[in-house]
Amino acid sequence: MTRVHTTVLLWLWGSLQAFEIVEKENIFQRTPCPAFLMFDNAAYLADMSFELPCHCKPEEVAAVVWYYQKHLGSSHTKVLTDFDGRVLTEAAQVRAGSDMLVRFSIRMFSLLVFRAQPEDSGLYFCGTRKGDYFYAYDVDIQSSEGMVATFKDQGQEPFADEYHGSLHVFTTFWEWTPCDRCGVRGEQWRIGLCYLQSPDLSPRYRRTLPEVVSCGSRAVPRKLRAKVSDHTPELLVRSCLVPCEKKIQKGVMAIFNYVSKVGSRPWLPQVPIQFHRQRLGHGLIISCPGARPEQAVAWDKDHQYLYRTQYLRGVNRSMRVFIDHGSHLHIRFTQLEDRGIYYCWRQGERIAGFRLGVTNRGRYPVSFSDPETRAALQLTLIGYLLITAVFITVHLCRCCCYLFRCWPDFSR
């Protein structure tokens, strides 16, 4: 092929790419906005990250502004932008419990909220800096505190549907996650969120199915919310077994394996290992790098598999080592036997390890942000209040006895 032919092909390829980009922009600009503002219902579990695309906007609008209201018509409205639509936030830097203004980002007219909390439930508006709205969402963030786990291998079944007259309360399950391990027995699960069906819903809220919205939607009348408050999200867990995909080693590792075929070679970890030293008796929370709550995450300690059927939070209230619903590994009151390597699996692949060392020496900086420090202060305060209450009660009893003994008898 001559240089002229190559130049012509590259020019044609660039022209096709430019045509594709322009075509997408024209489709986006031609999307009509609803004449009457409606709210799309969307439900998520706490600690999840989600994206709200602005499906339509006028052609003359170059940058969108996102607004948030807790209730429709509320006088308090949060502005989630710098009025240029360029607010960027890195998901890795976001911590649970941070204010919503710190946990959002705007990219290509879409609003991204990281590690959403139940307090983030409400109405989200896509509009202009003048306050003109042209698209809106009704977002329901359901708490994972009361989430109930159902283990299919143990013969357990999900909650039955509830009926209260014309009100139908049920659980809608997401798709099964991939198997969290490969080559050995693993687990997979699916998240179920609370939904309801009722003819009394507000017509201003758009539903995927007729008369069906999530339980925390603003379309649910106040009289019905008390009936659905006890229906919590569910987690359905079952066993699985899948083979591991063989990976072809490339680069330095392939050369190293070829050179070290003859004789013994030093031990090299299959995944990156991070070392951490923890003081004896203090708590520790380990997160899997890059994992999201909706992904399949598993934990191993050395050669022991930490299955959710035994280590999921809430299975046994006296557990010192457990996995929460966000797939974080908790170790309360670290002991010497907790030393070892904790491996993290993500989407069926082992990706990282944490070598934990336990020491009983050194100073530990006291901070009120430490949950154990707060718990110790609360226990101390409660003990002080109990001792004070007992002290006052004893003295009141003594005063009453003294008064009844010394009070003159006028009946004689």
Coordinates of C-alpha atoms in Angstrom, one line a residue:
M1 CA 0.0 0.0 0.0
T2 CA 1.4 3.4 -1.0
R3 CA 1.7 6.4 1.2
V4 CA -1.1 8.1 -0.7
H5 CA -3.5 5.3 0.0
T6 CA -2.6 5.3 3.7
T7 CA -3.2 9.1 3.9
V8 CA -6.6 8.7 2.2
L9 CA -7.7 5.9 4.6
L10 CA -6.7 7.9 7.7
W11 CA -8.6 10.9 6.4
L12 CA -11.7 8.9 5.8
W13 CA -11.4 7.3 9.3
G14 CA -11.1 10.8 10.8
S15 CA -14.1 12.0 8.9
L16 CA -16.2 9.1 10.1
Q17 CA -15.2 9.7 13.7
A18 CA -16.1 13.4 13.3
F19 CA -19.4 12.5 11.7
E20 CA -20.2 10.1 14.6
I21 CA -19.5 12.8 17.2
V22 CA -21.6 15.4 15.5
E23 CA -24.4 12.9 15.0
K24 CA -24.5 12.1 18.7
E25 CA -24.5 15.8 19.6
N26 CA -27.4 16.5 17.2
I27 CA -29.4 13.6 18.6
F28 CA -28.9 14.9 22.1
Q29 CA -29.9 18.4 21.1
R30 CA -33.0 17.2 19.3
T31 CA -34.3 15.2 22.3
P32 CA -37.5 17.1 23.3
C33 CA -38.0 18.1 26.9
P34 CA -41.4 17.3 28.5
A35 CA -43.9 20.2 28.5
F36 CA -44.8 19.3 32.1
L37 CA -42.0 18.5 34.5
M38 CA -42.1 14.9 35.6
F39 CA -40.0 13.0 38.1
D40 CA -38.3 9.7 37.1
N41 CA -38.2 7.3 40.1
A42 CA -34.9 5.6 40.9
A43 CA -33.9 3.6 44.0
Y44 CA -30.4 2.6 45.3
L45 CA -28.9 1.0 48.4
A46 CA -26.9 3.2 50.8
D47 CA -23.2 3.6 50.0
M48 CA -23.7 3.0 46.3
S49 CA -22.7 5.5 43.7
F50 CA -25.1 6.5 40.9
E51 CA -25.4 8.7 37.8
L52 CA -28.4 10.8 36.8
P53 CA -28.2 11.8 33.2
C54 CA -29.8 15.0 32.0
H55 CA -31.7 13.5 29.1
C56 CA -32.8 16.8 27.5
K57 CA -31.8 20.4 27.4
P58 CA -32.5 23.4 25.1
E59 CA -29.9 23.9 22.3
E60 CA -28.9 27.3 23.6
V61 CA -28.0 26.0 27.0
A62 CA -24.2 25.3 27.1
A63 CA -23.9 24.2 30.7
V64 CA -26.5 22.7 33.1
V65 CA -27.0 23.3 36.8
W66 CA -28.2 20.6 39.2
Y67 CA -30.5 21.4 42.1
Y68 CA -31.6 19.3 45.1
Q69 CA -34.7 19.6 47.2
K70 CA -35.7 17.3 50.1
H71 CA -39.4 17.8 49.3
L72 CA -41.3 19.3 46.4
G73 CA -41.8 23.0 46.9
S74 CA -39.3 23.2 49.7
S75 CA -37.9 26.7 50.3
H76 CA -34.4 25.2 51.0
T77 CA -32.7 24.3 47.7
K78 CA -29.1 23.1 47.3
V79 CA -27.2 24.1 44.2
L80 CA -24.9 21.3 43.1
T81 CA -22.6 23.1 40.7
D82 CA -20.2 25.9 40.2
F83 CA -22.6 27.4 37.6
D84 CA -20.4 26.2 34.8
G85 CA -21.0 22.4 35.2
R86 CA -17.4 21.7 35.8
V87 CA -17.4 20.4 39.4
L88 CA -15.2 17.3 39.5
T89 CA -14.8 14.9 42.5
E90 CA -12.6 11.8 42.6
A91 CA -14.5 8.8 43.9
A92 CA -11.4 7.4 45.8
Q93 CA -11.3 10.6 47.9
V94 CA -14.9 10.4 49.0
R95 CA -15.7 9.0 52.5
A96 CA -18.9 7.6 53.8
G97 CA -20.9 10.2 55.8
S98 CA -19.4 13.2 53.9
D99 CA -21.8 16.0 53.0
M100 CA -23.5 15.7 49.7
L101 CA -21.9 18.8 48.4
V102 CA -18.5 17.0 48.7
R103 CA -19.7 13.7 47.2
F104 CA -21.0 14.8 43.8
S105 CA -19.6 15.4 40.4
I106 CA -20.9 16.8 37.1
R107 CA -19.6 15.2 33.9
M108 CA -21.1 15.7 30.4
F109 CA -24.3 17.2 31.9
S110 CA -24.8 14.1 34.1
L111 CA -24.8 14.3 37.9
L112 CA -22.7 11.6 39.8
V113 CA -23.3 11.1 43.5
F114 CA -20.7 9.0 45.3
R115 CA -21.4 6.8 48.3
A116 CA -25.0 8.0 48.6
Q117 CA -26.7 8.0 52.0
P118 CA -30.4 7.9 53.0
E119 CA -30.2 11.6 53.7
D120 CA -29.6 12.1 50.0
S121 CA -33.1 10.9 49.1
G122 CA -35.1 13.6 47.4
L123 CA -35.7 15.4 44.2
Y124 CA -32.9 16.3 41.7
F125 CA -33.5 18.9 39.0
C126 CA -31.5 19.5 35.9
G127 CA -31.8 23.1 34.7
T128 CA -30.1 26.5 34.1
R129 CA -28.5 29.0 36.4
K130 CA -31.6 31.1 36.2
G131 CA -33.6 28.3 37.9
D132 CA -35.4 26.9 34.8
Y133 CA -35.9 23.1 35.2
F134 CA -36.2 20.8 32.2
Y135 CA -35.6 17.3 33.7
A136 CA -36.0 15.8 37.2
Y137 CA -35.5 12.7 39.3
D138 CA -37.1 11.2 42.4
V139 CA -34.3 9.4 44.1
D140 CA -34.8 6.9 47.0
I141 CA -31.7 5.8 48.9
Q142 CA -32.7 2.9 51.1
S143 CA -30.7 2.2 54.3
S144 CA -28.7 -1.0 54.7
E145 CA -28.9 -0.9 58.5
G146 CA -31.9 -3.3 58.8
M147 CA -31.1 -5.3 55.7
V148 CA -32.1 -9.0 56.1
A149 CA -29.8 -11.7 54.6
T150 CA -31.4 -14.8 53.1
F151 CA -29.2 -17.9 52.5
K152 CA -30.6 -20.2 49.8
D153 CA -28.3 -23.1 50.7
Q154 CA -29.9 -23.2 54.1
G155 CA -33.4 -23.4 52.7
Q156 CA -34.3 -19.9 53.6
E157 CA -36.8 -17.9 51.4
P158 CA -37.2 -14.1 50.9
F159 CA -39.9 -12.1 52.5
A160 CA -43.4 -12.8 51.3
D161 CA -45.3 -9.9 49.7
E162 CA -47.5 -7.8 51.9
Y163 CA -51.1 -6.7 51.1
H164 CA -52.9 -3.9 52.9
G165 CA -56.1 -3.5 50.9
S166 CA -55.2 -2.0 47.6
L167 CA -51.5 -1.5 48.7
H168 CA -49.1 -4.2 47.6
V169 CA -45.6 -4.2 49.2
F170 CA -42.9 -6.4 47.7
T171 CA -39.1 -6.8 47.1
T172 CA -37.6 -6.2 43.6
F173 CA -34.3 -8.1 43.2
W174 CA -31.4 -7.0 41.0
E175 CA -29.4 -9.4 38.9
W176 CA -27.1 -12.0 40.5
T177 CA -23.5 -10.8 40.9
P178 CA -20.7 -12.9 39.4
C179 CA -19.2 -15.6 41.6
D180 CA -16.9 -13.8 44.1
R181 CA -14.2 -16.5 43.8
C182 CA -12.9 -18.8 41.2
G183 CA -11.4 -22.3 41.4
V184 CA -13.0 -22.9 44.8
R185 CA -16.5 -22.7 46.2
G186 CA -17.6 -19.1 46.2
E187 CA -20.8 -17.1 46.8
Q188 CA -22.9 -14.7 44.7
W189 CA -25.8 -12.5 45.8
R190 CA -28.4 -10.2 44.7
I191 CA -29.8 -7.0 46.3
G192 CA -33.5 -6.6 46.8
L193 CA -35.1 -3.2 47.4
C194 CA -38.5 -2.3 48.7
Y195 CA -41.2 -1.4 46.2
L196 CA -45.0 -0.9 46.4
Q197 CA -48.0 -0.8 44.1
S198 CA -50.9 1.4 44.8
P199 CA -53.5 3.4 42.9
D200 CA -53.1 6.4 45.3
L201 CA -49.7 7.5 44.0
S202 CA -49.1 11.0 42.7
P203 CA -49.5 11.2 38.9
R204 CA -46.6 13.6 38.6
Y205 CA -44.0 10.9 39.2
R206 CA -43.0 8.7 36.2
R207 CA -43.0 4.9 36.8
T208 CA -41.5 2.0 34.9
L209 CA -44.5 -0.1 35.7
P210 CA -48.0 1.2 36.2
E211 CA -48.7 2.3 39.8
V212 CA -45.3 1.0 41.0
V213 CA -42.6 3.0 42.8
S214 CA -39.9 2.5 45.4
C215 CA -41.1 2.6 49.0
G216 CA -39.2 5.9 49.8
S217 CA -40.5 7.7 46.7
R218 CA -42.0 11.2 47.1
A219 CA -45.0 9.8 45.1
V220 CA -46.1 7.7 48.1
P221 CA -48.7 9.5 50.2
R222 CA -47.9 10.1 53.9
K223 CA -50.7 7.8 55.0
L224 CA -49.1 4.8 53.2
R225 CA -45.5 5.4 54.4
A226 CA -46.1 4.0 57.9
K227 CA -47.3 0.7 56.4
V228 CA -44.1 0.2 54.4
S229 CA -41.6 1.3 57.0
D230 CA -41.1 -2.2 58.3
H231 CA -40.2 -3.7 54.8
T232 CA -36.4 -3.5 54.7
P233 CA -34.0 -4.3 51.8
E234 CA -33.0 -7.9 51.4
L235 CA -29.8 -9.7 50.4
L236 CA -30.1 -13.1 48.8
V237 CA -27.0 -15.3 48.9
R238 CA -26.2 -18.7 47.3
S239 CA -23.1 -20.8 46.6
C240 CA -21.4 -21.0 43.2
L241 CA -18.4 -22.7 41.6
V242 CA -16.6 -21.4 38.5
P243 CA -13.2 -22.2 37.0
C244 CA -10.4 -19.6 36.8
E245 CA -9.4 -18.1 33.5
K246 CA -5.9 -18.8 32.6
K247 CA -3.8 -15.7 32.1
I248 CA -0.9 -15.5 29.7
Q249 CA 2.1 -14.0 31.5
K250 CA 3.8 -11.2 29.7
G251 CA 6.8 -8.9 30.1
V252 CA 9.1 -9.2 33.1
M253 CA 7.2 -12.0 34.9
A254 CA 7.3 -14.2 31.8
I255 CA 11.1 -13.7 31.5
F256 CA 11.6 -14.4 35.2
N257 CA 9.6 -17.6 35.1
Y258 CA 11.6 -18.8 32.0
V259 CA 15.0 -18.0 33.6
S260 CA 14.1 -19.6 36.9
K261 CA 12.9 -22.9 35.6
V262 CA 16.1 -24.6 36.7
G263 CA 16.6 -24.6 40.4
S264 CA 14.5 -22.9 43.1
R265 CA 13.2 -19.4 42.9
P266 CA 12.2 -17.0 45.6
W267 CA 8.5 -16.7 46.6
L268 CA 6.7 -13.9 44.9
P269 CA 3.1 -12.9 45.8
Q270 CA 0.6 -13.4 43.1
V271 CA -1.1 -10.1 44.1
P272 CA 0.2 -6.8 45.6
I273 CA 0.6 -7.1 49.3
Q274 CA 0.3 -4.1 51.7
F275 CA 1.6 -4.3 55.2
H276 CA -0.2 -2.8 58.1
R277 CA 0.6 -2.9 61.8
Q278 CA -2.3 -2.6 64.2
R279 CA -2.2 -2.0 68.0
L280 CA -3.6 -4.8 70.2
G281 CA -7.2 -4.3 71.3
H282 CA -8.1 -1.7 68.7
G283 CA -10.5 -2.0 65.8
L284 CA -9.7 -2.2 62.1
I285 CA -11.7 -1.8 58.9
I286 CA -10.2 -3.1 55.6
S287 CA -11.6 -2.1 52.2
C288 CA -11.1 -3.9 48.9
P289 CA -9.3 -1.5 46.5
G290 CA -11.5 -0.2 43.8
A291 CA -14.6 -2.2 44.8
R292 CA -18.1 -0.8 44.8
P293 CA -20.9 -2.1 47.1
E294 CA -22.8 -3.6 44.2
Q295 CA -19.8 -5.7 43.1
A296 CA -18.9 -9.3 44.1
V297 CA -16.3 -9.0 46.9
A298 CA -14.9 -11.8 49.0
W299 CA -12.3 -12.1 51.8
D300 CA -9.8 -14.8 52.8
K301 CA -7.5 -15.1 55.7
D302 CA -4.4 -17.0 54.7
H303 CA -6.0 -20.3 53.5
Q304 CA -9.3 -19.8 55.3
Y305 CA -12.3 -18.6 53.3
L306 CA -14.5 -16.0 55.1
Y307 CA -17.9 -16.9 53.7
R308 CA -20.9 -14.6 54.2
T309 CA -23.0 -17.4 55.6
Q310 CA -20.7 -17.3 58.6
Y311 CA -19.2 -13.8 58.7
L312 CA -21.9 -11.5 57.3
R313 CA -22.9 -8.7 59.7
G314 CA -26.0 -9.7 61.7
V315 CA -25.6 -13.5 61.4
N316 CA -24.2 -13.5 64.9
R317 CA -24.3 -10.4 67.1
S318 CA -21.3 -11.6 69.1
M319 CA -18.9 -11.8 66.1
R320 CA -15.7 -9.9 66.5
V321 CA -14.7 -10.4 62.8
F322 CA -17.4 -9.7 60.2
I323 CA -18.2 -8.4 56.7
D324 CA -20.7 -5.6 56.4
H325 CA -23.1 -5.0 53.6
G326 CA -20.6 -2.7 51.9
S327 CA -18.2 -5.6 51.6
H328 CA -15.7 -4.1 54.2
L329 CA -13.9 -6.5 56.6
H330 CA -14.2 -5.4 60.2
I331 CA -12.0 -6.6 63.0
R332 CA -13.1 -5.5 66.5
F333 CA -10.6 -5.5 69.3
T334 CA -7.7 -6.9 67.4
Q335 CA -6.1 -10.0 68.9
L336 CA -2.7 -11.7 68.3
E337 CA -4.4 -14.5 66.4
D338 CA -5.6 -12.0 63.8
R339 CA -2.1 -11.8 62.4
G340 CA -1.9 -13.0 58.8
I341 CA -2.5 -12.1 55.2
Y342 CA -6.1 -11.1 54.3
Y343 CA -6.8 -11.5 50.6
C344 CA -9.4 -9.6 48.7
W345 CA -11.4 -10.9 45.7
R346 CA -13.3 -8.6 43.3
Q347 CA -15.6 -9.9 40.6
G348 CA -14.1 -13.4 40.9
E349 CA -10.4 -12.4 40.8
R350 CA -8.0 -12.1 43.7
I351 CA -6.6 -8.6 43.4
A352 CA -4.9 -7.6 46.7
G353 CA -3.6 -8.7 50.0
F354 CA -3.1 -7.1 53.4
R355 CA -0.5 -8.5 55.8
L356 CA -1.6 -7.6 59.3
G357 CA 0.8 -7.3 62.1
V358 CA -0.4 -6.9 65.7
T359 CA 1.7 -5.1 68.3
N360 CA 1.1 -4.1 72.0
R361 CA 3.7 -1.4 72.1
G362 CA 3.8 2.2 71.1
R363 CA 1.5 5.1 71.7
Y364 CA -1.9 5.3 70.0
P365 CA -3.1 8.8 69.2
V366 CA -6.4 9.5 70.8
S367 CA -8.9 11.1 68.5
F368 CA -12.6 11.8 68.9
S369 CA -13.1 10.7 65.3
D370 CA -12.1 7.2 66.4
P371 CA -15.3 5.1 67.0
E372 CA -13.6 3.2 69.8
T373 CA -12.7 6.4 71.6
R374 CA -16.3 7.6 71.3
A375 CA -17.6 4.3 72.5
A376 CA -15.2 4.4 75.5
L377 CA -16.3 7.9 76.4
Q378 CA -20.0 6.9 76.1
L379 CA -19.5 3.9 78.4
T380 CA -17.7 6.1 80.9
L381 CA -20.4 8.7 80.8
I382 CA -23.2 6.1 81.2
G383 CA -21.3 4.5 84.1
Y384 CA -20.9 7.9 85.8
L385 CA -24.6 8.7 85.3
L386 CA -25.6 5.3 86.7
I387 CA -23.4 5.8 89.8
T388 CA -24.9 9.3 90.3
A389 CA -28.4 8.0 90.0
V390 CA -27.7 5.3 92.5
F391 CA -26.1 7.8 94.9
I392 CA -29.1 10.2 94.7
T393 CA -31.6 7.3 95.1
V394 CA -29.9 6.0 98.2
H395 CA -29.8 9.5 99.8
L396 CA -33.5 10.1 98.9
C397 CA -34.4 6.8 100.6
R398 CA -32.4 7.8 103.7
C399 CA -34.1 11.2 103.8
C400 CA -37.6 9.6 103.5
C401 CA -36.8 7.1 106.3
Y402 CA -35.6 9.9 108.5
L403 CA -38.7 12.0 107.9
F404 CA -41.1 9.1 108.6
R405 CA -39.3 8.2 111.8
C406 CA -39.0 11.8 113.2
W407 CA -42.5 13.0 112.0
P408 CA -44.7 13.5 115.1
D409 CA -47.9 11.4 115.5
F410 CA -50.9 13.7 115.9
S411 CA -53.4 10.9 116.3
R412 CA -52.6 10.5 120.0

